[in-house]
PDB file of C-alpha atoms in Angstrom:
ATOM      1  CA  LYS A  13      -0.026  -0.100   0.024  1.00  0.00           C
ATOM      2  CA  GLY A  14       2.868   2.289   0.860  1.00  0.00           C
ATOM      3  CA  ARG A  15       4.437   1.758  -2.583  1.00  0.00           C
ATOM      4  CA  GLN A  16       0.990   2.291  -4.315  1.00  0.00           C
ATOM      5  CA  ARG A  17       0.585   5.504  -2.478  1.00  0.00           C
ATOM      6  CA  SER A  18       4.044   6.622  -3.397  1.00  0.00           C
ATOM      7  CA  ILE A  19       3.428   5.885  -7.084  1.00  0.00           C
ATOM      8  CA  LEU A  20       0.111   7.584  -6.844  1.00  0.00           C
ATOM      9  CA  MET A  21       1.482  10.836  -5.432  1.00  0.00           C
ATOM     10  CA  THR A  22       4.402  10.962  -7.919  1.00  0.00           C
ATOM     11  CA  SER A  23       2.056  10.485 -10.895  1.00  0.00           C
ATOM     12  CA  TRP A  24      -0.270  12.995  -9.488  1.00  0.00           C
ATOM     13  CA  ALA A  25       2.430  15.568  -9.228  1.00  0.00           C
ATOM     14  CA  CYS A  26       3.808  15.015 -12.757  1.00  0.00           C
ATOM     15  CA  ALA A  27       0.263  15.179 -14.153  1.00  0.00           C
ATOM     16  CA  GLU A  28      -0.468  18.407 -12.327  1.00  0.00           C
ATOM     17  CA  GLY A  29       2.918  19.986 -13.253  1.00  0.00           C
ATOM     18  CA  TYR A  30       2.967  18.720 -16.873  1.00  0.00           C
ATOM     19  CA  PRO A  31      -0.590  18.417 -18.154  1.00  0.00           C
ATOM     20  CA  ARG A  32       0.426  17.562 -21.656  1.00  0.00           C
ATOM     21  CA  ASN A  33       2.540  14.605 -20.535  1.00  0.00           C
ATOM     22  CA  GLU A  34       0.351  11.629 -21.449  1.00  0.00           C
ATOM     23  CA  HIS A  35       2.654   9.118 -19.564  1.00  0.00           C
ATOM     24  CA  ALA A  36       1.947  10.973 -16.217  1.00  0.00           C
ATOM     25  CA  TRP A  37      -1.741  10.925 -16.821  1.00  0.00           C
ATOM     26  CA  LEU A  38      -1.660   7.220 -17.847  1.00  0.00           C
ATOM     27  CA  ALA A  39       0.319   6.317 -14.741  1.00  0.00           C
ATOM     28  CA  LEU A  40      -2.074   8.284 -12.505  1.00  0.00           C
ATOM     29  CA  ALA A  41      -5.061   6.507 -13.967  1.00  0.00           C
ATOM     30  CA  ARG A  42      -3.104   3.012 -13.463  1.00  0.00           C
ATOM     31  CA  ALA A  43      -2.350   3.839  -9.906  1.00  0.00           C
ATOM     32  CA  ARG A  44      -5.853   4.944  -9.138  1.00  0.00           C
ATOM     33  CA  GLU A  45      -7.300   1.593 -10.805  1.00  0.00           C
ATOM     34  CA  ALA A  46      -4.745  -0.441  -8.798  1.00  0.00           C
ATOM     35  CA  ARG A  47      -6.119   1.120  -5.639  1.00  0.00           C
ATOM     36  CA  GLY A  48      -9.784   0.199  -6.518  1.00  0.00           C
ATOM     37  CA  GLU A  49     -10.506   3.854  -7.400  1.00  0.00           C
ATOM     38  CA  LYS A  50     -12.030   3.462 -10.824  1.00  0.00           C
ATOM     39  CA  GLN A  51     -14.099   6.586 -10.924  1.00  0.00           C
ATOM     40  CA  ARG A  52     -10.853   8.617 -10.000  1.00  0.00           C
ATOM     41  CA  ALA A  53      -9.136   6.756 -12.797  1.00  0.00           C
ATOM     42  CA  PHE A  54     -11.882   7.797 -15.241  1.00  0.00           C
ATOM     43  CA  LYS A  55     -11.555  11.412 -14.040  1.00  0.00           C
ATOM     44  CA  ALA A  56      -7.834  11.413 -14.597  1.00  0.00           C
ATOM     45  CA  LEU A  57      -8.234  10.278 -18.084  1.00  0.00           C
ATOM     46  CA  LYS A  58     -11.111  12.717 -18.720  1.00  0.00           C
ATOM     47  CA  GLU A  59      -9.017  15.584 -17.381  1.00  0.00           C
ATOM     48  CA  ALA A  60      -6.140  14.435 -19.720  1.00  0.00           C
ATOM     49  CA  LEU A  61      -8.371  14.180 -22.685  1.00  0.00           C
ATOM     50  CA  GLU A  62      -9.634  17.659 -22.075  1.00  0.00           C
ATOM     51  CA  VAL A  63      -6.049  18.986 -22.589  1.00  0.00           C
ATOM     52  CA  SER A  64      -5.169  16.396 -25.417  1.00  0.00           C
ATOM     53  CA  PRO A  65      -8.564  15.208 -26.900  1.00  0.00           C
ATOM     54  CA  HIS A  66      -7.007  13.366 -29.796  1.00  0.00           C
ATOM     55  CA  ASN A  67      -4.224  11.520 -28.031  1.00  0.00           C
ATOM     56  CA  VAL A  68      -4.415   7.960 -29.168  1.00  0.00           C
ATOM     57  CA  HIS A  69      -2.902   6.429 -25.821  1.00  0.00           C
ATOM     58  CA  LEU A  70      -5.297   8.310 -23.698  1.00  0.00           C
ATOM     59  CA  GLN A  71      -8.319   7.370 -25.834  1.00  0.00           C
ATOM     60  CA  HIS A  72      -7.278   3.707 -25.834  1.00  0.00           C
ATOM     61  CA  ALA A  73      -6.630   3.756 -22.059  1.00  0.00           C
ATOM     62  CA  GLN A  74     -10.201   5.198 -21.495  1.00  0.00           C
ATOM     63  CA  ALA A  75     -11.827   2.510 -23.635  1.00  0.00           C
ATOM     64  CA  MET A  76      -9.981  -0.361 -22.047  1.00  0.00           C
ATOM     65  CA  LEU A  77     -10.816   0.968 -18.619  1.00  0.00           C
ATOM     66  CA  SER A  78     -14.575   1.145 -19.494  1.00  0.00           C
ATOM     67  CA  GLN A  79     -14.277  -2.429 -20.834  1.00  0.00           C
ATOM     68  CA  ARG A  80     -12.685  -3.614 -17.635  1.00  0.00           C
ATOM     69  CA  SER A  81     -15.376  -1.883 -15.570  1.00  0.00           C
ATOM     70  CA  GLY A  82     -18.046  -3.864 -17.577  1.00  0.00           C
ATOM     71  CA  ASP A  83     -19.351  -0.952 -19.665  1.00  0.00           C
ATOM     72  CA  ALA A  84     -19.141  -2.445 -23.033  1.00  0.00           C
ATOM     73  CA  ASP A  85     -21.393   0.276 -24.662  1.00  0.00           C
ATOM     74  CA  ALA A  86     -19.053   3.055 -23.605  1.00  0.00           C
ATOM     75  CA  ALA A  87     -15.893   1.067 -24.402  1.00  0.00           C
ATOM     76  CA  GLU A  88     -17.271   0.553 -28.006  1.00  0.00           C
ATOM     77  CA  ALA A  89     -18.165   4.173 -28.376  1.00  0.00           C
ATOM     78  CA  GLN A  90     -14.851   5.250 -27.236  1.00  0.00           C
ATOM     79  CA  LEU A  91     -12.991   2.910 -29.478  1.00  0.00           C
ATOM     80  CA  ARG A  92     -15.060   4.226 -32.455  1.00  0.00           C
ATOM     81  CA  ARG A  93     -14.251   7.908 -31.598  1.00  0.00           C
ATOM     82  CA  LEU A  94     -10.480   6.848 -31.400  1.00  0.00           C
ATOM     83  CA  LEU A  95     -10.847   5.384 -34.853  1.00  0.00           C
ATOM     84  CA  LYS A  96     -12.314   8.596 -36.258  1.00  0.00           C
ATOM     85  CA  ASP A  97      -9.018  10.318 -35.238  1.00  0.00           C
ATOM     86  CA  HIS A  98      -6.715   7.349 -35.889  1.00  0.00           C
ATOM     87  CA  PRO A  99      -8.390   5.063 -38.577  1.00  0.00           C
ATOM     88  CA  ARG A 100      -5.216   2.798 -38.825  1.00  0.00           C
ATOM     89  CA  ASN A 101      -5.080   1.995 -35.128  1.00  0.00           C
ATOM     90  CA  ALA A 102      -4.885  -1.760 -35.200  1.00  0.00           C
ATOM     91  CA  HIS A 103      -5.234  -2.025 -31.355  1.00  0.00           C
ATOM     92  CA  ALA A 104      -8.598  -0.437 -31.551  1.00  0.00           C
ATOM     93  CA  TRP A 105      -9.799  -2.510 -34.492  1.00  0.00           C
ATOM     94  CA  HIS A 106      -8.673  -5.743 -32.646  1.00  0.00           C
ATOM     95  CA  ALA A 107     -10.391  -4.620 -29.468  1.00  0.00           C
ATOM     96  CA  LEU A 108     -13.669  -3.853 -31.208  1.00  0.00           C
ATOM     97  CA  GLY A 109     -13.443  -7.277 -32.988  1.00  0.00           C
ATOM     98  CA  THR A 110     -12.924  -9.063 -29.580  1.00  0.00           C
ATOM     99  CA  MET A 111     -15.741  -7.157 -28.010  1.00  0.00           C
ATOM    100  CA  ALA A 112     -18.140  -7.993 -30.950  1.00  0.00           C
ATOM    101  CA  LEU A 113     -17.201 -11.725 -30.192  1.00  0.00           C
ATOM    102  CA  THR A 114     -17.362 -11.721 -26.445  1.00  0.00           C
ATOM    103  CA  GLU A 115     -19.990  -8.986 -25.698  1.00  0.00           C
ATOM    104  CA  ARG A 116     -22.327  -9.044 -28.759  1.00  0.00           C
ATOM    105  CA  GLN A 117     -21.787 -12.607 -30.012  1.00  0.00           C
ATOM    106  CA  ASP A 118     -21.449 -11.072 -33.482  1.00  0.00           C
ATOM    107  CA  PRO A 119     -18.988 -12.952 -35.544  1.00  0.00           C
ATOM    108  CA  ALA A 120     -19.759 -11.208 -38.784  1.00  0.00           C
ATOM    109  CA  GLU A 121     -18.931  -7.531 -37.183  1.00  0.00           C
ATOM    110  CA  ALA A 122     -15.918  -9.213 -35.474  1.00  0.00           C
ATOM    111  CA  LEU A 123     -14.511 -10.586 -38.830  1.00  0.00           C
ATOM    112  CA  ARG A 124     -15.142  -7.076 -40.346  1.00  0.00           C
ATOM    113  CA  CYS A 125     -13.068  -5.412 -37.627  1.00  0.00           C
ATOM    114  CA  PHE A 126     -10.233  -7.904 -37.769  1.00  0.00           C
ATOM    115  CA  GLN A 127     -10.042  -7.530 -41.571  1.00  0.00           C
ATOM    116  CA  GLN A 128      -9.824  -3.824 -41.291  1.00  0.00           C
ATOM    117  CA  GLY A 129      -7.221  -3.795 -38.642  1.00  0.00           C
ATOM    118  CA  ALA A 130      -5.148  -6.373 -40.724  1.00  0.00           C
ATOM    119  CA  ARG A 131      -5.463  -4.586 -44.086  1.00  0.00           C
ATOM    120  CA  GLU A 132      -5.386  -0.887 -42.986  1.00  0.00           C
ATOM    121  CA  GLY A 133      -3.643  -1.068 -39.574  1.00  0.00           C
ATOM    122  CA  GLU A 134      -0.200   0.223 -38.777  1.00  0.00           C
ATOM    123  CA  GLU A 135       2.559  -2.313 -38.810  1.00  0.00           C
ATOM    124  CA  GLY A 136       3.217  -4.138 -35.499  1.00  0.00           C
ATOM    125  CA  THR A 137       1.967  -6.696 -33.104  1.00  0.00           C
ATOM    126  CA  ALA A 138      -1.620  -5.329 -33.086  1.00  0.00           C
ATOM    127  CA  ARG A 139      -1.913  -5.825 -36.915  1.00  0.00           C
ATOM    128  CA  ALA A 140      -0.398  -9.308 -36.484  1.00  0.00           C
ATOM    129  CA  LYS A 141      -3.174 -10.039 -33.900  1.00  0.00           C
ATOM    130  CA  CYS A 142      -5.708  -8.810 -36.413  1.00  0.00           C
ATOM    131  CA  TYR A 143      -4.473 -11.341 -39.024  1.00  0.00           C
ATOM    132  CA  GLY A 144      -4.459 -14.061 -36.388  1.00  0.00           C
ATOM    133  CA  SER A 145      -8.061 -13.462 -35.367  1.00  0.00           C
ATOM    134  CA  TRP A 146      -9.017 -13.157 -38.926  1.00  0.00           C
ATOM    135  CA  ALA A 147      -7.366 -16.560 -39.724  1.00  0.00           C
ATOM    136  CA  ASN A 148      -9.046 -18.208 -36.757  1.00  0.00           C
ATOM    137  CA  GLU A 149     -12.496 -17.025 -37.722  1.00  0.00           C
ATOM    138  CA  VAL A 150     -11.866 -18.301 -41.403  1.00  0.00           C
ATOM    139  CA  ALA A 151     -10.304 -21.669 -40.115  1.00  0.00           C
ATOM    140  CA  ILE A 152     -13.330 -22.387 -37.770  1.00  0.00           C
ATOM    141  CA  SER A 153     -15.648 -21.897 -40.928  1.00  0.00           C
ATOM    142  CA  GLY A 154     -13.652 -24.566 -42.838  1.00  0.00           C
ATOM    143  CA  GLY A 155     -11.536 -22.090 -45.019  1.00  0.00           C
ATOM    144  CA  THR A 156      -8.231 -23.991 -44.355  1.00  0.00           C
ATOM    145  CA  GLY A 157      -6.284 -22.645 -47.480  1.00  0.00           C
ATOM    146  CA  LYS A 158      -7.394 -19.008 -46.711  1.00  0.00           C
ATOM    147  CA  ALA A 159      -6.575 -19.479 -43.093  1.00  0.00           C
ATOM    148  CA  ARG A 160      -3.055 -20.593 -43.677  1.00  0.00           C
ATOM    149  CA  GLU A 161      -2.590 -17.612 -45.978  1.00  0.00           C
ATOM    150  CA  LEU A 162      -3.670 -15.301 -43.216  1.00  0.00           C
ATOM    151  CA  TYR A 163      -1.491 -16.987 -40.494  1.00  0.00           C
ATOM    152  CA  GLN A 164       1.486 -16.540 -42.828  1.00  0.00           C
ATOM    153  CA  ARG A 165       0.579 -12.791 -43.459  1.00  0.00           C
ATOM    154  CA  GLY A 166       0.463 -12.206 -39.585  1.00  0.00           C
ATOM    155  CA  ASP A 167       3.931 -13.851 -39.145  1.00  0.00           C
ATOM    156  CA  GLN A 168       5.324 -11.542 -41.799  1.00  0.00           C
ATOM    157  CA  VAL A 169       3.912  -8.547 -40.124  1.00  0.00           C
ATOM    158  CA  ASP A 170       5.379  -9.268 -36.719  1.00  0.00           C
ATOM    159  CA  GLU A 171       7.721 -12.459 -36.669  1.00  0.00           C
ATOM    160  CA  VAL A 172       8.054 -12.327 -32.905  1.00  0.00           C
ATOM    161  CA  HIS A 173       4.368 -12.256 -32.115  1.00  0.00           C
ATOM    162  CA  ALA A 174       4.304 -15.721 -30.284  1.00  0.00           C
ATOM    163  CA  PRO A 175       0.589 -16.243 -30.018  1.00  0.00           C
ATOM    164  CA  ALA A 176      -0.047 -15.734 -33.712  1.00  0.00           C
ATOM    165  CA  TRP A 177       2.949 -18.059 -34.503  1.00  0.00           C
ATOM    166  CA  GLN A 178       1.686 -20.840 -32.054  1.00  0.00           C
ATOM    167  CA  ALA A 179      -1.834 -20.701 -33.466  1.00  0.00           C
ATOM    168  CA  TRP A 180      -0.482 -21.178 -37.010  1.00  0.00           C
ATOM    169  CA  ALA A 181       1.732 -24.064 -35.841  1.00  0.00           C
ATOM    170  CA  VAL A 182      -1.273 -25.782 -34.224  1.00  0.00           C
ATOM    171  CA  PHE A 183      -3.166 -25.258 -37.438  1.00  0.00           C
ATOM    172  CA  GLU A 184      -0.408 -26.869 -39.483  1.00  0.00           C
ATOM    173  CA  ARG A 185      -0.032 -29.733 -37.014  1.00  0.00           C
ATOM    174  CA  SER A 186      -3.666 -30.790 -37.080  1.00  0.00           C
ATOM    175  CA  GLN A 187      -6.315 -29.214 -39.480  1.00  0.00           C
ATOM    176  CA  LYS A 188      -8.841 -31.574 -37.686  1.00  0.00           C
ATOM    177  CA  ASN A 189      -8.280 -29.881 -34.458  1.00  0.00           C
ATOM    178  CA  LEU A 190      -8.914 -26.055 -35.363  1.00  0.00           C
ATOM    179  CA  PRO A 191     -10.581 -25.148 -32.073  1.00  0.00           C
ATOM    180  CA  GLN A 192      -7.287 -25.203 -30.184  1.00  0.00           C
ATOM    181  CA  ALA A 193      -5.849 -22.552 -32.353  1.00  0.00           C
ATOM    182  CA  TRP A 194      -8.834 -20.427 -31.646  1.00  0.00           C
ATOM    183  CA  ALA A 195      -8.772 -21.225 -27.915  1.00  0.00           C
ATOM    184  CA  LEU A 196      -5.081 -20.001 -27.834  1.00  0.00           C
ATOM    185  CA  LEU A 197      -6.205 -16.686 -29.220  1.00  0.00           C
ATOM    186  CA  ARG A 198      -8.908 -16.422 -26.645  1.00  0.00           C
ATOM    187  CA  VAL A 199      -6.344 -16.935 -23.811  1.00  0.00           C
ATOM    188  CA  GLU A 200      -4.243 -14.214 -25.271  1.00  0.00           C
ATOM    189  CA  GLU A 201      -7.259 -11.915 -25.253  1.00  0.00           C
ATOM    190  CA  GLY A 202      -8.199 -12.862 -21.668  1.00  0.00           C
ATOM    191  CA  ASP A 203     -11.352 -14.546 -22.431  1.00  0.00           C
ATOM    192  CA  THR A 204     -11.006 -17.570 -20.269  1.00  0.00           C
ATOM    193  CA  LYS A 205     -14.502 -18.555 -20.207  1.00  0.00           C
ATOM    194  CA  GLY A 206     -14.545 -18.609 -24.251  1.00  0.00           C
ATOM    195  CA  ALA A 207     -11.201 -20.464 -24.251  1.00  0.00           C
ATOM    196  CA  ARG A 208     -12.295 -23.139 -21.883  1.00  0.00           C
ATOM    197  CA  LYS A 209     -15.310 -24.000 -24.192  1.00  0.00           C
ATOM    198  CA  LEU A 210     -13.018 -24.191 -27.293  1.00  0.00           C
ATOM    199  CA  PHE A 211     -10.561 -26.404 -25.461  1.00  0.00           C
ATOM    200  CA  GLU A 212     -13.290 -28.672 -24.368  1.00  0.00           C
ATOM    201  CA  LEU A 213     -14.275 -28.808 -28.152  1.00  0.00           C
ATOM    202  CA  ALA A 214     -10.604 -29.252 -29.158  1.00  0.00           C
ATOM    203  CA  VAL A 215     -10.202 -32.375 -27.036  1.00  0.00           C
ATOM    204  CA  ALA A 216     -13.465 -33.769 -27.918  1.00  0.00           C
ATOM    205  CA  THR A 217     -12.399 -33.401 -31.543  1.00  0.00           C
ATOM    206  CA  GLU A 218      -9.117 -35.260 -30.998  1.00  0.00           C
ATOM    207  CA  GLU A 219      -8.872 -36.769 -27.524  1.00  0.00           C
ATOM    208  CA  THR A 220      -5.199 -37.804 -27.880  1.00  0.00           C
ATOM    209  CA  HIS A 221      -4.020 -34.316 -29.001  1.00  0.00           C
ATOM    210  CA  MET A 222      -1.585 -33.746 -26.153  1.00  0.00           C
ATOM    211  CA  PRO A 223      -0.902 -29.924 -26.960  1.00  0.00           C
ATOM    212  CA  SER A 224      -4.529 -29.232 -26.560  1.00  0.00           C
ATOM    213  CA  TRP A 225      -4.604 -30.702 -23.037  1.00  0.00           C
ATOM    214  CA  GLN A 226      -1.262 -29.095 -21.964  1.00  0.00           C
ATOM    215  CA  ALA A 227      -2.431 -25.596 -23.318  1.00  0.00           C
ATOM    216  CA  TRP A 228      -5.642 -25.991 -21.454  1.00  0.00           C
ATOM    217  CA  ALA A 229      -3.851 -26.935 -18.154  1.00  0.00           C
ATOM    218  CA  GLU A 230      -1.541 -23.916 -18.533  1.00  0.00           C
ATOM    219  CA  MET A 231      -4.555 -21.662 -18.904  1.00  0.00           C
ATOM    220  CA  GLU A 232      -6.316 -22.987 -15.875  1.00  0.00           C
ATOM    221  CA  TRP A 233      -3.146 -22.564 -13.789  1.00  0.00           C
ATOM    222  CA  ALA A 234      -2.862 -19.161 -14.865  1.00  0.00           C
ATOM    223  CA  ALA A 235      -6.464 -18.532 -14.055  1.00  0.00           C
ATOM    224  CA  GLY A 236      -5.874 -19.875 -10.467  1.00  0.00           C
ATOM    225  CA  ASP A 237      -7.614 -23.171 -10.631  1.00  0.00           C
ATOM    226  CA  GLN A 238      -4.615 -25.252  -9.888  1.00  0.00           C
ATOM    227  CA  GLY A 239      -6.647 -28.376  -9.100  1.00  0.00           C
ATOM    228  CA  LYS A 240      -8.106 -28.388 -12.618  1.00  0.00           C
ATOM    229  CA  ALA A 241      -4.806 -27.665 -13.989  1.00  0.00           C
ATOM    230  CA  ARG A 242      -3.243 -30.680 -12.376  1.00  0.00           C
ATOM    231  CA  HIS A 243      -5.995 -33.012 -13.553  1.00  0.00           C
ATOM    232  CA  LEU A 244      -5.398 -31.720 -17.171  1.00  0.00           C
ATOM    233  CA  TYR A 245      -1.652 -32.057 -16.801  1.00  0.00           C
ATOM    234  CA  LYS A 246      -2.157 -35.637 -15.822  1.00  0.00           C
ATOM    235  CA  LYS A 247      -4.296 -36.162 -18.968  1.00  0.00           C
ATOM    236  CA  ALA A 248      -1.473 -34.836 -21.076  1.00  0.00           C
ATOM    237  CA  GLU A 249       1.178 -36.961 -19.415  1.00  0.00           C
ATOM    238  CA  GLY A 250      -1.034 -39.974 -19.789  1.00  0.00           C
ATOM    239  CA  ILE A 251      -1.359 -39.300 -23.633  1.00  0.00           C
ATOM    240  CA  LYS A 252       2.581 -38.793 -23.873  1.00  0.00           C
ATOM    241  CA  SER A 253       3.025 -42.131 -22.151  1.00  0.00           C
ATOM    242  CA  MET A 254       0.838 -43.894 -24.747  1.00  0.00           C
ATOM    243  CA  PHE A 255       3.290 -42.800 -27.551  1.00  0.00           C
ATOM    244  CA  VAL A 256       6.518 -43.158 -25.554  1.00  0.00           C
ATOM    245  CA  SER A 257       6.020 -46.828 -24.217  1.00  0.00           C
TER     246      SER A 257
END
């Protein structure tokens, strides 16, 4: 608590002294949120945006704070305002696509957002994520050739984007077990519930596919369910022994 307060006071002083310094306002908002003061975090970002209304980092931070606070409508509206100012921002396109899937259950809109981010987005990891998400949606619908092409494009955009590379590797390993590739992306996006359903589908599709069991176990461990994770690790080890013995 003492360290949190120290960070808070330092960030506050910097924001007050240098009102056009986006980093100070972002740090202040993060410090407020870390202390459970979400309304004050919103207030800090609002004050920052009054000074710098078109700052992409402040706009994105505001939208993501709204999403974490459970206000999907506000988050979507804020992301769309951001895209009016910065139409090539792939982070915003990917976030909109993810929300269309997780909040709206609208795969058509999600696909449109992922395509826009991939085709028009600025170079970098966020654009690679758009390609990966686009590829996963195509793969699920059975477009294996197109999905392979999109995974490859994502890899070319950002060769060190591990989740996109892993999803592509899984896709190439077993075209009959596409749900695992999609599940891995859901893990990257923080959608544990959605990923869990897809892992269940993955192991039902191919019960002896050890990487699916292992990836599912790693997700459950990270989510704090160590009992479930141990059970899944045992499943993976059992499958491994079948092929080793």
